Amino acid sequence: MNNYETVFILTPVLSETQMKETVDKFTALLKEEGGEIVNEEYWGLRKLAYPINKKTTGFYILLEFQAKPETIAKLEVNIRRDERVIRFLTFRQDKHAYEYSIKRRNLKAAKEAGQEA
Amino acid sequence: MALQTDIRYLTPMAVDKTRKKYCRFKKSGIKYIDYKDPEFLKKFLNEQGRLLPRRITGTSLKFQRKVAQAVKRARHLALLPYLTDLMK
């Protein structure tokens, strides 16, 4: 089971529920394949550095998960088939990347806890 | 002709002594360069958004490749532009 992280950009024209639904579709697929979601982050609407098919903003979502290598091909086929996702990048975390992501998550959690406190 | 030899500087002219460049990743022990935060990667790009060469940033070959790979991934995800003017 390797660690992967996927960042995908959804078209900004979607409503909140549709965005949630697309993400759930992919997470369900991963769970069904025996993968395990480690972390989900919504970066929200961000300005793109360059327009992607005539759109200048996009909804960024980061998904960190553990999965068997075969599931990645299946996941990517589904992502490509879904027209709401305008760009995606799956990345296999090596050990340095994995440690970094844990540190980043704790840092973020600590910051959020700090904000609420 | 005589004028030229008269000019003598009291202190030797501080020609830009090349300071020892160091690889910031080795020094600070960073092992992984994240492609997801464009602010950090911008330090390695010039105004047009192109990668700075090693002789200017002083990074070692191993980390220069990691930086290049991270920048290309960030560009794919539209976190960094491929080319722009006056980005900073």
PDB file of N, CA and C in Angstrom, chain A residues 5 7 9 43 46 49-50 60 87-89 91 96-97 100 104, chain B residues 31-32 34-38 73 75-82:
ATOM      1  N   GLU A   5      -0.872  11.283  -3.107  1.00  0.00           N
ATOM      2  CA  GLU A   5      -1.691  12.488  -2.892  1.00  0.00           C
ATOM      3  C   GLU A   5      -2.122  12.970  -4.262  1.00  0.00           C
ATOM      4  N   VAL A   7      -4.054  16.196  -6.279  1.00  0.00           N
ATOM      5  CA  VAL A   7      -4.653  17.536  -6.242  1.00  0.00           C
ATOM      6  C   VAL A   7      -5.484  17.646  -7.512  1.00  0.00           C
ATOM      7  N   ILE A   9      -8.500  20.079  -9.715  1.00  0.00           N
ATOM      8  CA  ILE A   9      -9.126  21.383  -9.847  1.00  0.00           C
ATOM      9  C   ILE A   9     -10.478  21.165 -10.496  1.00  0.00           C
ATOM     10  N   TRP A  43      -8.944  23.647  -0.705  1.00  0.00           N
ATOM     11  CA  TRP A  43      -8.303  24.955  -0.751  1.00  0.00           C
ATOM     12  C   TRP A  43      -9.276  26.016  -1.244  1.00  0.00           C
ATOM     13  N   ARG A  46      -9.600  29.386  -6.074  1.00  0.00           N
ATOM     14  CA  ARG A  46      -8.343  30.120  -6.183  1.00  0.00           C
ATOM     15  C   ARG A  46      -8.182  30.614  -7.601  1.00  0.00           C
ATOM     16  N   ALA A  49      -3.045  30.505 -12.349  1.00  0.00           N
ATOM     17  CA  ALA A  49      -1.933  31.325 -12.844  1.00  0.00           C
ATOM     18  C   ALA A  49      -2.123  31.606 -14.329  1.00  0.00           C
ATOM     19  N   TYR A  50      -2.849  30.713 -15.022  1.00  0.00           N
ATOM     20  CA  TYR A  50      -3.131  30.948 -16.441  1.00  0.00           C
ATOM     21  C   TYR A  50      -4.489  30.307 -16.709  1.00  0.00           C
ATOM     22  N   TYR A  60      -9.821  24.099  -5.804  1.00  0.00           N
ATOM     23  CA  TYR A  60      -8.737  23.139  -5.576  1.00  0.00           C
ATOM     24  C   TYR A  60      -9.110  22.172  -4.464  1.00  0.00           C
ATOM     25  N   ARG A  87      -8.362  19.656 -14.154  1.00  0.00           N
ATOM     26  CA  ARG A  87      -6.953  19.269 -14.126  1.00  0.00           C
ATOM     27  C   ARG A  87      -6.675  18.500 -12.856  1.00  0.00           C
ATOM     28  N   PHE A  88      -5.770  17.515 -12.951  1.00  0.00           N
ATOM     29  CA  PHE A  88      -5.476  16.763 -11.721  1.00  0.00           C
ATOM     30  C   PHE A  88      -4.027  16.318 -11.788  1.00  0.00           C
ATOM     31  N   LEU A  89      -3.461  15.989 -10.620  1.00  0.00           N
ATOM     32  CA  LEU A  89      -2.086  15.499 -10.574  1.00  0.00           C
ATOM     33  C   LEU A  89      -1.998  14.506  -9.421  1.00  0.00           C
ATOM     34  N   PHE A  91       0.373  11.970  -7.176  1.00  0.00           N
ATOM     35  CA  PHE A  91       1.796  12.010  -6.846  1.00  0.00           C
ATOM     36  C   PHE A  91       2.069  10.951  -5.804  1.00  0.00           C
ATOM     37  N   HIS A  96      10.434  10.910   2.274  1.00  0.00           N
ATOM     38  CA  HIS A  96      10.588  12.310   2.690  1.00  0.00           C
ATOM     39  C   HIS A  96       9.273  13.049   2.507  1.00  0.00           C
ATOM     40  N   ALA A  97       8.604  12.795   1.402  1.00  0.00           N
ATOM     41  CA  ALA A  97       7.342  13.500   1.132  1.00  0.00           C
ATOM     42  C   ALA A  97       6.307  13.105   2.173  1.00  0.00           C
ATOM     43  N   TYR A 100       6.997  14.841   5.383  1.00  0.00           N
ATOM     44  CA  TYR A 100       6.657  16.259   5.223  1.00  0.00           C
ATOM     45  C   TYR A 100       5.159  16.441   5.345  1.00  0.00           C
ATOM     46  N   ARG A 104       3.149  18.722   7.909  1.00  0.00           N
ATOM     47  CA  ARG A 104       2.286  19.800   7.410  1.00  0.00           C
ATOM     48  C   ARG A 104       0.906  19.660   8.034  1.00  0.00           C
TER      49      ARG A 104
ATOM     50  N   LYS B  31      14.549  18.130   3.226  1.00  0.00           N
ATOM     51  CA  LYS B  31      14.741  16.915   2.427  1.00  0.00           C
ATOM     52  C   LYS B  31      13.783  16.879   1.245  1.00  0.00           C
ATOM     53  N   TYR B  32      12.604  17.533   1.412  1.00  0.00           N
ATOM     54  CA  TYR B  32      11.581  17.403   0.373  1.00  0.00           C
ATOM     55  C   TYR B  32      11.091  18.795   0.018  1.00  0.00           C
ATOM     56  N   ASP B  34       8.155  20.858  -1.527  1.00  0.00           N
ATOM     57  CA  ASP B  34       6.744  20.631  -1.779  1.00  0.00           C
ATOM     58  C   ASP B  34       6.308  21.439  -2.999  1.00  0.00           C
ATOM     59  N   TYR B  35       5.592  20.797  -3.917  1.00  0.00           N
ATOM     60  CA  TYR B  35       5.154  21.515  -5.119  1.00  0.00           C
ATOM     61  C   TYR B  35       3.875  22.272  -4.842  1.00  0.00           C
ATOM     62  N   LYS B  36       3.355  22.153  -3.596  1.00  0.00           N
ATOM     63  CA  LYS B  36       2.033  22.736  -3.373  1.00  0.00           C
ATOM     64  C   LYS B  36       2.109  24.157  -2.828  1.00  0.00           C
ATOM     65  N   ASP B  37       3.296  24.628  -2.368  1.00  0.00           N
ATOM     66  CA  ASP B  37       3.275  26.021  -1.897  1.00  0.00           C
ATOM     67  C   ASP B  37       4.102  26.882  -2.846  1.00  0.00           C
ATOM     68  N   PRO B  38       3.399  27.667  -3.673  1.00  0.00           N
ATOM     69  CA  PRO B  38       4.101  28.454  -4.697  1.00  0.00           C
ATOM     70  C   PRO B  38       4.963  29.554  -4.115  1.00  0.00           C
ATOM     71  N   ARG B  73       5.620  20.697 -11.619  1.00  0.00           N
ATOM     72  CA  ARG B  73       4.324  20.185 -11.132  1.00  0.00           C
ATOM     73  C   ARG B  73       3.420  21.347 -10.759  1.00  0.00           C
ATOM     74  N   ARG B  75       3.433  24.254 -11.983  1.00  0.00           N
ATOM     75  CA  ARG B  75       2.945  24.910 -13.210  1.00  0.00           C
ATOM     76  C   ARG B  75       1.801  24.099 -13.807  1.00  0.00           C
ATOM     77  N   HIS B  76       1.940  22.755 -13.731  1.00  0.00           N
ATOM     78  CA  HIS B  76       0.857  21.928 -14.283  1.00  0.00           C
ATOM     79  C   HIS B  76      -0.437  22.216 -13.562  1.00  0.00           C
ATOM     80  N   LEU B  77      -0.333  22.467 -12.227  1.00  0.00           N
ATOM     81  CA  LEU B  77      -1.550  22.690 -11.447  1.00  0.00           C
ATOM     82  C   LEU B  77      -1.932  24.158 -11.429  1.00  0.00           C
ATOM     83  N   ALA B  78      -1.318  24.944 -12.299  1.00  0.00           N
ATOM     84  CA  ALA B  78      -1.645  26.377 -12.407  1.00  0.00           C
ATOM     85  C   ALA B  78      -1.417  27.103 -11.095  1.00  0.00           C
ATOM     86  N   LEU B  79      -0.523  26.579 -10.236  1.00  0.00           N
ATOM     87  CA  LEU B  79      -0.146  27.354  -9.048  1.00  0.00           C
ATOM     88  C   LEU B  79       0.916  28.364  -9.439  1.00  0.00           C
ATOM     89  N   LEU B  80       1.714  28.013 -10.465  1.00  0.00           N
ATOM     90  CA  LEU B  80       2.739  28.942 -10.954  1.00  0.00           C
ATOM     91  C   LEU B  80       2.516  29.113 -12.450  1.00  0.00           C
ATOM     92  N   PRO B  81       2.770  30.314 -12.977  1.00  0.00           N
ATOM     93  CA  PRO B  81       2.563  30.518 -14.411  1.00  0.00           C
ATOM     94  C   PRO B  81       3.719  29.933 -15.210  1.00  0.00           C
ATOM     95  N   TYR B  82       3.462  29.596 -16.494  1.00  0.00           N
ATOM     96  CA  TYR B  82       4.554  29.120 -17.328  1.00  0.00           C
ATOM     97  C   TYR B  82       5.437  30.300 -17.682  1.00  0.00           C
TER      98      TYR B  82
END
